[in-house]
Coordinates of C-alpha atoms and ligand atoms in Angstrom, one line a residue:
X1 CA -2.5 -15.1 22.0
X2 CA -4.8 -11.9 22.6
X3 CA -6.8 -11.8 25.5
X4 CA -8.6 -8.5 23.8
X5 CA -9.1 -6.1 26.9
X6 CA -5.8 -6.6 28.6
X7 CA -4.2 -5.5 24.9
X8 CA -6.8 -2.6 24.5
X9 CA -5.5 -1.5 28.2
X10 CA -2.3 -0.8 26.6
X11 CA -3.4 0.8 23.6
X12 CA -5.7 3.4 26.0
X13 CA -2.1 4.3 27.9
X14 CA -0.5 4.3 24.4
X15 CA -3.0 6.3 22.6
X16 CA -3.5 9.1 26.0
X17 CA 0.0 9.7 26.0
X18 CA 0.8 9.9 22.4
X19 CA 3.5 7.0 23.2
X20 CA 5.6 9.7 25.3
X21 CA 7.4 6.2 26.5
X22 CA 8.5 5.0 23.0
X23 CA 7.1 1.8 22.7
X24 CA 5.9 -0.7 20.5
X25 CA 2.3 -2.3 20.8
X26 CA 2.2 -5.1 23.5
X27 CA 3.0 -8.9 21.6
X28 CA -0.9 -9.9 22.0
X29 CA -1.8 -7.4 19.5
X30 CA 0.1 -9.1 16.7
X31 CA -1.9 -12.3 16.9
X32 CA -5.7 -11.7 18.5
X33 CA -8.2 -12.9 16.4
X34 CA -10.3 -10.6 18.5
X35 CA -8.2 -7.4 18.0
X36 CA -8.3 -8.3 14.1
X37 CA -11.9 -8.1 13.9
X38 CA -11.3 -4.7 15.1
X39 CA -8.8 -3.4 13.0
X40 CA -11.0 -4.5 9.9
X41 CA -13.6 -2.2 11.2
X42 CA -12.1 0.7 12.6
X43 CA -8.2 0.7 10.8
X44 CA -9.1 -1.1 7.2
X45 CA -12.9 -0.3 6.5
X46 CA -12.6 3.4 8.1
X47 CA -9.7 4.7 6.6
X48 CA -7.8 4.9 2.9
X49 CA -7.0 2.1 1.9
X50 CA -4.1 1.7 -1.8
X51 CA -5.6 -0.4 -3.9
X52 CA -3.1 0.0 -6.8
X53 CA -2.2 2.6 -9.4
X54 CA -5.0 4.6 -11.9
X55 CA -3.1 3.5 -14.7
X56 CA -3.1 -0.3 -14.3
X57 CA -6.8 1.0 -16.0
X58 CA -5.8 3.5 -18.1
X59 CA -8.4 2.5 -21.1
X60 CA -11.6 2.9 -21.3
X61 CA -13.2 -0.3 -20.6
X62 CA -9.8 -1.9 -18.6
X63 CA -10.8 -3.4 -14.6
X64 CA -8.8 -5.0 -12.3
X65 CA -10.9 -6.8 -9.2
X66 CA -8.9 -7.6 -6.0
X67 CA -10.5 -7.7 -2.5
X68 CA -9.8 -5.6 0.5
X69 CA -10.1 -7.0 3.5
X70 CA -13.0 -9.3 2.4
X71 CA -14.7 -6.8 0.6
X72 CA -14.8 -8.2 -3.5
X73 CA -14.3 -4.4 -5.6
X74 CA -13.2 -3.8 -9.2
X75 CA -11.7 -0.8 -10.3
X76 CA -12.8 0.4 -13.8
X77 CA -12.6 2.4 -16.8
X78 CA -15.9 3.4 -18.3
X79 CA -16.7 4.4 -22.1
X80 CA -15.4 7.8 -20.9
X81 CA -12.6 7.5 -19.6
X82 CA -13.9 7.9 -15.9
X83 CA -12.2 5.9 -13.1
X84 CA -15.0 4.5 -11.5
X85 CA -14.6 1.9 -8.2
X86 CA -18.1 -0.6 -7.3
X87 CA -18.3 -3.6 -5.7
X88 CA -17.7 -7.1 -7.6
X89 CA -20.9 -9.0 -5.7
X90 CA -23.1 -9.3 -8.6
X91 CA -26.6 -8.2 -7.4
X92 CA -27.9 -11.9 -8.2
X93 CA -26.5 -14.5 -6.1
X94 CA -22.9 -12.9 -5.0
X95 CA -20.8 -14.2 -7.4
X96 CA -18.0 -12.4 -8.4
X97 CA -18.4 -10.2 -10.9
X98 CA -15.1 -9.7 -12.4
X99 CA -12.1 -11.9 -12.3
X100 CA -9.1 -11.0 -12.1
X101 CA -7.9 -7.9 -14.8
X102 CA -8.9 -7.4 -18.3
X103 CA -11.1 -5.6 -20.9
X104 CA -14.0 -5.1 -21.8
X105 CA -17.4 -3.5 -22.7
X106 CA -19.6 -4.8 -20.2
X107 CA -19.0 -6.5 -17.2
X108 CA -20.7 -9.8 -17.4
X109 CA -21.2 -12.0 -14.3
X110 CA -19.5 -15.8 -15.5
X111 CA -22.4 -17.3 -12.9
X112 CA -26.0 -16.4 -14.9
X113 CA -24.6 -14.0 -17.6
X114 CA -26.4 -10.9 -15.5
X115 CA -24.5 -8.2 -17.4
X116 CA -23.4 -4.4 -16.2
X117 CA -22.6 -1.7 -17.6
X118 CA -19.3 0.1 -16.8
X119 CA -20.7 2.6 -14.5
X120 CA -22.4 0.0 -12.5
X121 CA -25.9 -0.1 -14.0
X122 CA -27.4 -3.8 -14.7
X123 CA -27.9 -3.7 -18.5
X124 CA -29.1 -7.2 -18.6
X125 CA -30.7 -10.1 -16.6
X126 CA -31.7 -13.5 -18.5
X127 CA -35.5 -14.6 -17.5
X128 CA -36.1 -12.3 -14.4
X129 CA -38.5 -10.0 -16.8
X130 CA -41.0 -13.0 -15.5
X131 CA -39.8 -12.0 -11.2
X132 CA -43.0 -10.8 -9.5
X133 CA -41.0 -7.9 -8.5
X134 CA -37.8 -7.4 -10.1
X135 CA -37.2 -4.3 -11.8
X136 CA -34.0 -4.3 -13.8
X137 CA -33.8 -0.6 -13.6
X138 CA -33.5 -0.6 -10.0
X139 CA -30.3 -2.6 -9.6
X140 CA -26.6 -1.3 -10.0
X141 CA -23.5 -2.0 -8.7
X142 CA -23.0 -0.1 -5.5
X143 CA -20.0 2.7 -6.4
X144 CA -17.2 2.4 -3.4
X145 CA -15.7 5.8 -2.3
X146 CA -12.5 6.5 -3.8
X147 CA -9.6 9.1 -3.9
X148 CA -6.5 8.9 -6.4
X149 CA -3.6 10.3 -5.1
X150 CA -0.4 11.1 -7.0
X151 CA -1.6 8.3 -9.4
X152 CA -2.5 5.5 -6.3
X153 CA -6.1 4.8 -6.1
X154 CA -7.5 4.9 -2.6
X155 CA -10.8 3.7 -1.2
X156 CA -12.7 3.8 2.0
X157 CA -15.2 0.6 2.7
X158 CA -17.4 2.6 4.8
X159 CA -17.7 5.8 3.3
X160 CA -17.1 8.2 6.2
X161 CA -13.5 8.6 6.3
X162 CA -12.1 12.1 6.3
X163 CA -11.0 14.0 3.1
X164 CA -7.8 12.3 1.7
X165 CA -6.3 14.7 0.2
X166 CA -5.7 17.1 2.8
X167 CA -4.2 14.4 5.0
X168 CA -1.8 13.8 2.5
X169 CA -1.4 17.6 1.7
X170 CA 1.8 18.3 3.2
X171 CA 3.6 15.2 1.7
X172 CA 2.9 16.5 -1.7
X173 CA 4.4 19.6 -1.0
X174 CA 7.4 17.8 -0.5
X175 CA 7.2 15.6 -3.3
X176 CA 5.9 17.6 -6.0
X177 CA 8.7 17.3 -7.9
X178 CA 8.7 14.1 -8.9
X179 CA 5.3 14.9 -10.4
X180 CA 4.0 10.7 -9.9
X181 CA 0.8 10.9 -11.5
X182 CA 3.0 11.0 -14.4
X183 CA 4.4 8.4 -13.8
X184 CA 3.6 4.7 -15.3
X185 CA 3.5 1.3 -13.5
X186 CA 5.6 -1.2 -15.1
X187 CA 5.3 -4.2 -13.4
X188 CA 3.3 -5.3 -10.6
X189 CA 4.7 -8.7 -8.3
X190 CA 2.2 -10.7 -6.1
X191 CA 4.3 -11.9 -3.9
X192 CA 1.6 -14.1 -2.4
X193 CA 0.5 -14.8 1.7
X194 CA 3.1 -14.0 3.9
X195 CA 3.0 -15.0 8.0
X196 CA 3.0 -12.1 9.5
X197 CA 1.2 -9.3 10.8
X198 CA 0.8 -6.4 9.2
X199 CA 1.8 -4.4 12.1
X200 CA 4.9 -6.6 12.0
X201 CA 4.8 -5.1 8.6
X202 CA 4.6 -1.2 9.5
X203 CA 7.0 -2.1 11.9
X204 CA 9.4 -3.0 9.6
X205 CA 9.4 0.3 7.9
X206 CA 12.4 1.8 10.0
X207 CA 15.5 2.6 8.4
X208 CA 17.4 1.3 11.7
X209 CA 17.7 -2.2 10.7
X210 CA 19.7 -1.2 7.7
X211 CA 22.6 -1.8 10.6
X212 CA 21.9 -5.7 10.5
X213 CA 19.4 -7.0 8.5
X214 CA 20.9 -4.8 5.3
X215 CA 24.0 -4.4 5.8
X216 CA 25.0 -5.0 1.8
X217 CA 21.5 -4.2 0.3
X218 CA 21.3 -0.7 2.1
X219 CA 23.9 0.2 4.8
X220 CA 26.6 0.5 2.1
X221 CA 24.9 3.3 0.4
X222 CA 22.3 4.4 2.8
X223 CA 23.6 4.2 6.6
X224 CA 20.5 3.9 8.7
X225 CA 22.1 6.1 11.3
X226 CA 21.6 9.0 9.1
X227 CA 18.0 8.7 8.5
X228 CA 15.1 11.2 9.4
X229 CA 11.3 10.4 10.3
X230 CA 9.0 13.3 10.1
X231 CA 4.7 13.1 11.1
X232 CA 2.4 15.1 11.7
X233 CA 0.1 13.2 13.9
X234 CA -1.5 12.1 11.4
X235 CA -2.0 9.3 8.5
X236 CA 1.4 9.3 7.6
X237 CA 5.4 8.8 8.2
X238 CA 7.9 10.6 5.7
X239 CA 11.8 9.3 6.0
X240 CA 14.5 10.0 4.4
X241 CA 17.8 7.9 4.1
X242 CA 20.7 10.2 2.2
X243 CA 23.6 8.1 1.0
X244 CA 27.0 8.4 2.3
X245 CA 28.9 11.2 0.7
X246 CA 31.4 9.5 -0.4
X247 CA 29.6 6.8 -2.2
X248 CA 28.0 9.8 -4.4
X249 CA 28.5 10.2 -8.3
X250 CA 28.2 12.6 -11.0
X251 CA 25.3 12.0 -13.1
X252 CA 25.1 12.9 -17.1
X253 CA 23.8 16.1 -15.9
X254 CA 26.8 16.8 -14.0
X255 CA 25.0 16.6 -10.7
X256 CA 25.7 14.4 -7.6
X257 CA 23.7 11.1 -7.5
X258 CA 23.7 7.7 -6.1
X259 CA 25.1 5.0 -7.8
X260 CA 23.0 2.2 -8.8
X261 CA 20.0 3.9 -10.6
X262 CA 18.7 1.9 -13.1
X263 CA 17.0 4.4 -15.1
X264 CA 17.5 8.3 -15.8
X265 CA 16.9 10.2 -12.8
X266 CA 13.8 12.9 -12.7
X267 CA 14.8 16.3 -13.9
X268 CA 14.8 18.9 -11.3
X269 CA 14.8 17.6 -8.3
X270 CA 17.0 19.0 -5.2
X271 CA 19.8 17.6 -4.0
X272 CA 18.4 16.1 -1.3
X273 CA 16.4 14.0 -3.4
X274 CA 19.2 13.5 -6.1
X275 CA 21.5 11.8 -3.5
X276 CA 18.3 10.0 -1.1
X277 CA 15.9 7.5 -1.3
X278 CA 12.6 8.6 0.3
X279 CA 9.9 6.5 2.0
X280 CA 6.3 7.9 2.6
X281 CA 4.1 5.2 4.5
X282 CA 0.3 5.5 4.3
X283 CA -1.1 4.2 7.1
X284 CA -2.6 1.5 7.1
X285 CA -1.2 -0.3 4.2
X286 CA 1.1 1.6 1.8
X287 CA 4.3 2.3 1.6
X288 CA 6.2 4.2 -1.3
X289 CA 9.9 3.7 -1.7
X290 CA 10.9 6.7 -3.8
X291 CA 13.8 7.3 -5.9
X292 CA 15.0 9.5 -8.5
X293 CA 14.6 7.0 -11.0
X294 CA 12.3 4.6 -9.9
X295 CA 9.3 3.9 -7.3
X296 CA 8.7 0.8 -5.4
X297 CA 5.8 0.3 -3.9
X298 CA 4.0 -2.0 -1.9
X299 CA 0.8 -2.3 -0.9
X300 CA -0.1 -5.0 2.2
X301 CA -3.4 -6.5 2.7
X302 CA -4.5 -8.5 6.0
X303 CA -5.5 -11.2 5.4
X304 CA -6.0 -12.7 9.2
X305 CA -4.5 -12.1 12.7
X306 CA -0.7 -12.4 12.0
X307 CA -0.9 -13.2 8.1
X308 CA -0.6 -10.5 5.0
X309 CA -0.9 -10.6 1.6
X310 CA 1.6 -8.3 -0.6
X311 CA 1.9 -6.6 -3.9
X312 CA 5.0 -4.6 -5.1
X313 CA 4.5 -2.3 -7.7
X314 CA 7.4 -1.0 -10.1
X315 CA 7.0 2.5 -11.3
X316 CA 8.9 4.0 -13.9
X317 CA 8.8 7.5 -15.8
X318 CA 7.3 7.3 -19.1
X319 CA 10.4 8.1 -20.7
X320 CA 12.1 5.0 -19.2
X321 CA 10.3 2.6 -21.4
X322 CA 11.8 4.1 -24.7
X323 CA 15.0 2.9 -23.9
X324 CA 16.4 -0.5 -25.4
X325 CA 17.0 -2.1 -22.7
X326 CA 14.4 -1.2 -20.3
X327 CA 13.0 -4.8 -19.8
X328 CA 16.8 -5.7 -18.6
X329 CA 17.0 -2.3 -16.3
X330 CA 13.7 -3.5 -14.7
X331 CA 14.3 -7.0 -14.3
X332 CA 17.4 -5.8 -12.3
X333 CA 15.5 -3.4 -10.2
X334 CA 13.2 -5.9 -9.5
X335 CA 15.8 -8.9 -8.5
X336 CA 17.0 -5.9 -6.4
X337 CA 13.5 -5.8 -4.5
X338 CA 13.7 -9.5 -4.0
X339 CA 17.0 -9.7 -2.4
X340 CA 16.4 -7.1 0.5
X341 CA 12.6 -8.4 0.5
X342 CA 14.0 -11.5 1.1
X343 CA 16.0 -10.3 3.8
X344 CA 13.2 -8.8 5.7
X345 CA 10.9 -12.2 5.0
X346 CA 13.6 -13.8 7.6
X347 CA 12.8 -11.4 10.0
X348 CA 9.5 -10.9 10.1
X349 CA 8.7 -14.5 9.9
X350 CA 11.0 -14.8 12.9
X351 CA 9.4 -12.0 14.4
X352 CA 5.8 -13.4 14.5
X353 CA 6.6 -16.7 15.3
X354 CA 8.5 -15.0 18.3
X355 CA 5.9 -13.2 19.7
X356 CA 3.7 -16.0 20.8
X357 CA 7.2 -16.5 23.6
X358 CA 6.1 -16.4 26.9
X359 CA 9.2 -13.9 27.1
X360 CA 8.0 -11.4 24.5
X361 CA 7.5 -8.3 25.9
X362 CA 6.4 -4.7 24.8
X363 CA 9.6 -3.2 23.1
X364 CA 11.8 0.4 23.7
X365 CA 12.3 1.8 20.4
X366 CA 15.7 4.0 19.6
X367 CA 15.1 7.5 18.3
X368 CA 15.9 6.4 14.8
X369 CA 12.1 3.9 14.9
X370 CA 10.6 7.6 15.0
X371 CA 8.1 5.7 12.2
X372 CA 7.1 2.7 14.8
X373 CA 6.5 4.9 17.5
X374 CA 4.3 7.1 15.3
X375 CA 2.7 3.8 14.4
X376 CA 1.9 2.7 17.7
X377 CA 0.0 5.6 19.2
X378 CA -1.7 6.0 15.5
X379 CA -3.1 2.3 15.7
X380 CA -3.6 2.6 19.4
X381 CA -5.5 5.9 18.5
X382 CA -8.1 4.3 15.7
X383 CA -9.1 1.0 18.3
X384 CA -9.8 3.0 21.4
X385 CA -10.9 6.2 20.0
Ligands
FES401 S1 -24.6 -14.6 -9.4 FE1 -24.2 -13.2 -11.0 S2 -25.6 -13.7 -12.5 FE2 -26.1 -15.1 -10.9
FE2_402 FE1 13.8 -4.0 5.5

């Protein structure tokens, strides 16, 4: 697939029309090796990326290294207490710094034992006081840009992204309530490689295929009919899925709820929120499943042209882990994820597979994939712009 001009043709009448025609993106664009190359540049290096939560390093000296779209970074704690981000390529001969997650007071490179400090400074290099050159005060682990919001940590490879936190301004006002920096990340699944694009991904986002695909996980309690998109043009989708009335039920607090909350809901939230779940979906790669009780979240790095890798990340109130039997409670939630994850890995698999058909064409979306049509002239926008 992908002859690379013919696709950016589309995206051009896509991106000057603001998708007035509801559309998806043409098939070609969810395999080109070409188009990839492209996205890495101008969608994954350029804009914000969610690399995971502030408090999977909450202590001083805690990092966690992962890579984003090639690029090895590690995500740190220093000595006080400063979230710092740098790139894991030691300065010597590009090993990685870092592996994996742990703790401790200097990061030392397993390759020659160069050693760093937590804020990126080299501290020590064994034998190069005898280099011609070398000057050990010189050399530091670059810092990577970075932005935390609501307690996810954000970063942008190439530095000149726009302000985060203004993009994101006018979700927070409608989320504030929940107050998620607060909250604490309880468990976080790799789910491993997955085959499929992660358009096919953000494309999966809509609440429309609650009709088919999840007709028992969500349709029972969430009909997808009666779910609401909102955008502002920009870097993200908000959506809404109320549950049907009559599944509601009165919470210890006497208020209306949905059933199947695994943990106490959040204090003070509307009822709207009480009786929904939301989704907010930072493009490129984040999507947050909200609900009273619990957060889900998954954050989807590309990997290649039609193949993702994905992490889900359970997040809990603080005050959810005091309780006996929270291990249990979150086990469930979490077997909960798998099932309807599950159900969309049959999909999407299908999905990529099909779009290589000589039969696949560009799709009409129904009013209620408000998010995919958003999507389309948004990506559309970034790789002809
Ligand atoms: S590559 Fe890191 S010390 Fe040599
Ligand atoms: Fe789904």
């Amino acid at each position: 697939m992908g002859d690379l001009d013919g696709i950016l043709d589309s995206l051009r009448t896509i991106a000057a029309d603001g998708n007035a025609g509801w559309t998806t993106l043409p098939p070609a664009a969810f395999g080109s090796d070409a188009l990839f190359a492209l996205e890495q540049e101008r969608v994954f290096k350029a804009g914000w990326i969610c690399v995971g939560r502030a408090d999977q390093v909450a202590h001083p000296g805690d990092y966690m290294a992962l890579d984003v779209v090639g690029e090895p970074i590690v995500l740190v704690r220093d000595l006080a207490g400063e979230l710092r981000v740098l790139s894991n390529l030691c300065r010597h001969r590009w090993m990685s710094v870092c592996l994996g997650s742990g703790n401790a007071k200097v990061l030392s490179c397993p390759y020659h034992a160069w050693t760093y400090r937590l804020d990126g400074r080299l501290w020590a290099a064994p034998e190069m006081d005898r280099h011609p050159t070398f000057d050990k005060t010189k050399v530091a682990l670059p810092p990577i840009r970075h932005a935390v919001w609501q307690g996810f940590v954000y970063v942008n490879l190439d530095g000149g992204a726009e302000l985060l936190a203004p993009q994101l301004a006018p979700v927070d006002a409608r989320i504030a309530a929940y107050d998620l920096a607060g909250w604490v990340t309880a468990a976080t699944q790799d789910c491993g490689e997955y085959p499929w694009d992660w358009k096919v991904m953000q494309d999966n986002g809509e609440c429309y295929h609650h009709l088919g695909l999840h007709r028992d996980t969500f349709e029972a309690n969430y009909p997808g009919r009666a779910s609401g998109t909102w955008d502002n043009g920009g870097i993200f989708t908000y959506l809404w899925a109320p549950a049907r009335p009559e599944t509601r039920v009165k919470g210890g607090d006497g208020l209306d709820y949905v059933p199947g909350m695994e943990f106490p809901p959040m204090p003070g939230l509307d009822e709207g929120q009480r009786t929904s779940f939301l989704l907010v979906f930072v493009l490129p790669n984040f999507f947050i499943y909200l609900q009273p009780d619990l957060v889900m979240n998954m954050r989807v790095f590309p990997v290649a042209a039609g193949r993702i890798r994905l992490f889900a990340d359970f997040i809990v109130r603080p005050e959810a882990r005091a309780l006996p039997d929270f291990q249990a409670r979150l086990d469930r939630a979490i077997a909960f994820f798998n099932r309807f994850n599950d159900e969309d890995v049959v999909a999407n698999s299908a999905i990529q597979r099909n779009l290589g058909s000589r039969f696949a064409a560009a799709a009409p979306l129904s009013t209620l994939e408000h998010h995919n049509r958003h999507f389309a002239r948004w990506v559309a926008k970034q790789l002809t712009g």
